[in-house]
Coordinates of C-alpha atoms in Angstrom, one line a residue:
M305 CA -0.1 0.2 0.0
I306 CA 1.2 3.6 -0.6
L307 CA 1.5 5.1 3.0
H308 CA 0.0 8.4 4.0
T309 CA 3.3 10.8 3.8
N310 CA 4.3 14.2 4.3
V311 CA 7.2 15.6 2.7
L312 CA 9.4 18.5 3.9
G313 CA 12.4 20.4 2.2
E314 CA 14.5 19.4 -0.6
G315 CA 17.8 17.6 -1.4
E316 CA 18.7 13.8 -0.9
P317 CA 16.0 12.0 0.6
I318 CA 15.7 10.7 4.3
V319 CA 12.8 8.8 5.6
F320 CA 11.8 8.9 9.2
L321 CA 10.1 5.7 10.5
H322 CA 8.2 6.4 13.8
T323 CA 7.7 4.2 16.8
G324 CA 4.7 2.2 17.7
L325 CA 1.4 4.0 18.0
Q326 CA 2.9 7.1 16.7
T327 CA 2.8 8.9 13.3
G328 CA 5.0 10.5 10.9
N329 CA 3.9 13.9 12.2
T330 CA 4.1 13.0 15.9
D331 CA 7.7 11.4 16.2
F332 CA 11.2 12.5 15.1
E333 CA 9.9 16.1 15.5
Y334 CA 13.5 17.5 16.5
Q335 CA 15.2 15.7 13.7
R336 CA 12.6 16.6 10.9
E337 CA 12.9 20.3 11.7
Y338 CA 16.7 20.1 11.7
F339 CA 17.0 18.1 8.5
R340 CA 14.2 19.7 6.3
N341 CA 16.6 22.6 5.5
S342 CA 19.3 20.4 3.7
Y343 CA 17.4 17.2 2.8
K344 CA 14.1 15.9 1.4
V345 CA 12.5 14.8 4.9
I346 CA 9.8 12.0 4.2
L347 CA 7.4 11.3 7.0
P348 CA 5.2 8.3 6.6
D349 CA 2.6 6.8 8.8
L350 CA 3.2 3.0 8.7
R351 CA 0.5 0.8 7.9
G352 CA -2.3 0.9 10.5
H353 CA -1.0 4.2 12.2
G354 CA -2.2 7.6 11.4
N355 CA -4.0 7.8 8.0
S356 CA -2.4 4.8 6.5
I357 CA -5.5 2.6 7.1
A358 CA -5.0 -0.9 7.7
N359 CA -6.9 -3.4 9.8
D360 CA -4.9 -6.3 8.9
I361 CA -1.5 -6.4 10.3
T362 CA -0.6 -10.0 9.6
N363 CA 3.0 -10.4 8.4
F364 CA 3.5 -6.7 9.5
F365 CA 7.1 -6.3 9.0
E366 CA 7.1 -7.9 5.6
E367 CA 4.1 -5.8 4.5
C368 CA 6.0 -2.6 6.0
A369 CA 8.9 -3.2 3.6
I370 CA 6.6 -3.6 0.6
D371 CA 4.5 -0.5 1.7
I372 CA 7.8 1.8 2.1
E373 CA 9.1 0.4 -1.3
E374 CA 5.7 1.3 -3.1
T375 CA 5.5 4.8 -1.3
L376 CA 9.2 5.6 -2.5
K377 CA 8.2 4.7 -5.9
N378 CA 5.1 6.9 -5.9
L379 CA 7.1 9.7 -4.7
G380 CA 9.5 9.2 -7.8
I381 CA 12.5 8.4 -5.1
E382 CA 14.9 5.5 -6.2
S383 CA 16.9 5.3 -2.8
A384 CA 16.9 7.1 0.3
H385 CA 18.4 7.2 3.8
I386 CA 16.2 5.3 6.2
V387 CA 16.1 6.2 9.9
G388 CA 13.9 4.4 12.4
C389 CA 13.3 3.8 16.0
S390 CA 11.5 0.7 17.8
L391 CA 8.9 -0.5 15.6
G392 CA 10.0 1.9 12.9
G393 CA 13.6 0.6 13.2
L394 CA 12.4 -3.0 12.6
A395 CA 10.4 -1.7 9.6
G396 CA 13.6 0.0 8.2
L397 CA 15.6 -3.1 8.8
S398 CA 13.0 -5.3 7.0
F399 CA 13.1 -2.8 4.0
A400 CA 16.8 -2.8 3.9
K401 CA 16.9 -6.4 3.7
K402 CA 14.4 -6.7 1.0
Y403 CA 15.6 -3.9 -1.1
P404 CA 19.1 -3.4 -0.4
N405 CA 19.6 -1.2 -3.5
K406 CA 17.0 1.4 -2.5
V407 CA 18.9 2.2 0.8
K408 CA 21.6 4.8 0.8
S409 CA 22.2 4.2 4.5
L410 CA 20.3 2.7 7.4
V411 CA 20.0 4.2 10.9
I412 CA 18.4 2.1 13.5
S413 CA 17.7 2.4 17.3
G414 CA 15.5 0.7 19.9
V415 CA 16.1 -2.8 18.3
L416 CA 17.1 -6.0 19.7
A417 CA 19.8 -8.2 18.0
E418 CA 18.8 -11.2 19.9
R419 CA 16.4 -12.7 22.3
P420 CA 17.4 -11.7 26.0
E421 CA 17.4 -14.6 28.3
N422 CA 14.6 -13.2 30.3
W423 CA 12.5 -12.3 27.2
L424 CA 9.5 -14.0 28.9
E425 CA 9.5 -11.9 31.9
M426 CA 10.3 -8.7 29.8
H427 CA 7.4 -9.4 27.6
K428 CA 5.1 -10.0 30.3
E429 CA 5.9 -6.8 32.0
E430 CA 5.6 -4.9 28.7
S431 CA 2.3 -6.7 27.9
E432 CA 0.8 -5.8 31.1
A433 CA 1.9 -2.0 30.7
Q434 CA 0.3 -1.9 27.1
A435 CA -2.9 -3.6 28.5
Q436 CA -3.1 -0.5 31.0
L437 CA -3.7 1.8 28.0
L438 CA -6.9 0.2 27.4
H439 CA -8.2 1.3 30.7
N440 CA -6.9 5.0 30.4
E441 CA -9.8 7.0 28.9
E442 CA -7.4 10.0 28.1
L443 CA -5.1 7.8 26.1
I444 CA -7.7 6.0 24.4
H445 CA -9.1 9.3 23.1
Y446 CA -5.7 10.4 22.0
F447 CA -5.0 7.4 20.1
N448 CA -8.6 7.4 18.7
H449 CA -8.0 10.7 17.3
L450 CA -4.6 9.9 15.9
H451 CA -5.2 6.8 14.2
S452 CA -7.8 6.2 11.4
S453 CA -7.4 2.3 11.9
D454 CA -8.0 0.2 15.1
W455 CA -4.9 0.8 16.9
K456 CA -5.7 -1.6 19.6
Q457 CA -4.6 -4.3 17.0
F458 CA -1.1 -3.5 17.9
I459 CA -1.8 -4.1 21.4
T460 CA -3.1 -7.6 20.5
M461 CA 0.1 -8.1 18.3
G462 CA 2.2 -7.3 21.3
Q463 CA 0.6 -9.8 23.6
D464 CA 2.1 -12.7 21.5
E465 CA 5.4 -13.5 23.1
E466 CA 6.7 -14.4 19.5
W467 CA 5.8 -11.0 18.0
Y468 CA 9.4 -9.8 17.8
P469 CA 11.1 -10.5 14.5
F470 CA 14.4 -11.7 15.8
H471 CA 14.6 -13.6 12.6
L472 CA 15.2 -10.2 11.1
T473 CA 17.4 -8.6 13.8
K474 CA 19.8 -11.4 14.5
D475 CA 22.2 -10.3 11.7
L476 CA 22.7 -7.7 9.1
D477 CA 23.1 -10.0 6.1
G478 CA 22.3 -8.6 2.8
I479 CA 22.5 -4.9 3.7
H480 CA 25.1 -3.2 1.5
S481 CA 24.6 0.3 2.6
P482 CA 26.3 1.9 5.6
I483 CA 24.7 1.3 9.0
L484 CA 24.5 3.2 12.1
Y485 CA 23.0 1.7 15.3
M486 CA 22.3 4.0 18.1
V487 CA 21.2 3.1 21.6
G488 CA 20.7 4.6 24.9
E489 CA 23.0 3.5 27.8
G490 CA 20.0 2.8 30.0
N491 CA 18.9 -0.1 28.0
N492 CA 21.4 -3.0 28.8
D493 CA 20.0 -5.4 26.2
E494 CA 20.3 -2.8 23.3
S495 CA 23.8 -1.9 24.4
K496 CA 24.7 -5.7 24.1
S497 CA 23.4 -5.6 20.7
A498 CA 25.5 -2.9 19.8
I499 CA 28.5 -4.9 20.6
L500 CA 27.0 -8.0 19.0
Y501 CA 26.3 -6.1 15.7
Q502 CA 30.1 -4.9 15.7
S503 CA 31.1 -8.3 16.0
L504 CA 29.1 -9.5 13.0
K505 CA 29.7 -6.7 10.6
K506 CA 32.9 -4.7 10.5
D507 CA 31.8 -1.5 8.7
I508 CA 28.8 -0.8 11.1
H509 CA 29.0 2.3 13.2
V510 CA 27.6 2.3 16.7
S511 CA 26.9 5.0 19.2
I512 CA 25.8 4.5 22.9
I513 CA 24.2 7.7 24.1
P514 CA 24.3 8.5 27.8
F515 CA 21.2 9.6 29.9
A516 CA 18.9 7.7 27.5
S517 CA 17.2 4.6 26.9
H518 CA 14.9 2.9 24.4
L519 CA 13.8 6.1 22.7
V520 CA 17.2 7.7 22.5
H521 CA 16.0 10.1 19.6
A522 CA 13.5 11.6 21.9
Q523 CA 15.3 11.4 25.0
Q524 CA 18.5 12.9 23.9
P525 CA 17.2 14.6 20.4
K526 CA 20.4 17.0 20.2
I527 CA 23.0 14.4 20.8
Y528 CA 21.1 12.0 18.5
T529 CA 20.9 14.4 15.9
E530 CA 24.4 15.4 15.8
V531 CA 25.5 12.0 15.6
L532 CA 22.9 11.2 12.7
S533 CA 24.2 14.4 10.9
L534 CA 28.0 13.3 11.4
F535 CA 27.0 9.8 9.8
L536 CA 25.3 11.2 6.8
E537 CA 28.1 13.7 6.1
N538 CA 30.6 10.8 6.2
V539 CA 28.3 8.7 3.9
S540 CA 28.1 11.4 1.7
K541 CA 31.9 12.1 1.7
D542 CA 32.4 8.3 0.8
K543 CA 30.2 8.5 -2.2
G544 CA 31.4 11.6 -3.5
T545 CA 28.3 13.6 -3.1
V546 CA 27.8 17.0 -1.7

């Protein structure tokens, strides 16, 4: 499906893929304002989010990859820098593996490379926290206003202890573009993932940012953006572009 998308600025295209239950307009706000002056900033709503209406999220990550490809094709964009966090990071990773030639660079955060030993305990705690959303009238009203589809389907998806696509995250095979993995120091499992990814792929860049955790781009937006900007500048230099 062609995703509902907002586009800002001109230049090399950079796609920001939002976290779960957010939209292209409500996430990566600091980053989009920073990069819109020098890049074409592309802000899609992932399927089932915002105005990208979908009430069937079976094979979500596989379908996300196809959605992003169709959306970029519709915009006349052959390849782009892909930036995503958490659910958006997983979608970006899926896209980069399926369509490696359409990725100028890949930047992901909030992603686990391997299943933690205490995954079942972690999942139980997260599932219980997500279920509490369904008892908060203020949040229900907020998400109802934000999403045209049934957003509760993502709560249901998350209740399955096998929902996380570790088959995607376990390696970076098939991705030819430069990769930057960013993580907040407060998330131990993601910090371990940074070390694992470095051992699996020599040319990956990693950044462990202090005073942040899972949502590093929102918790330390300035540092995150500076690192991202430096990475993109070096990608351009390596390719001999401006």
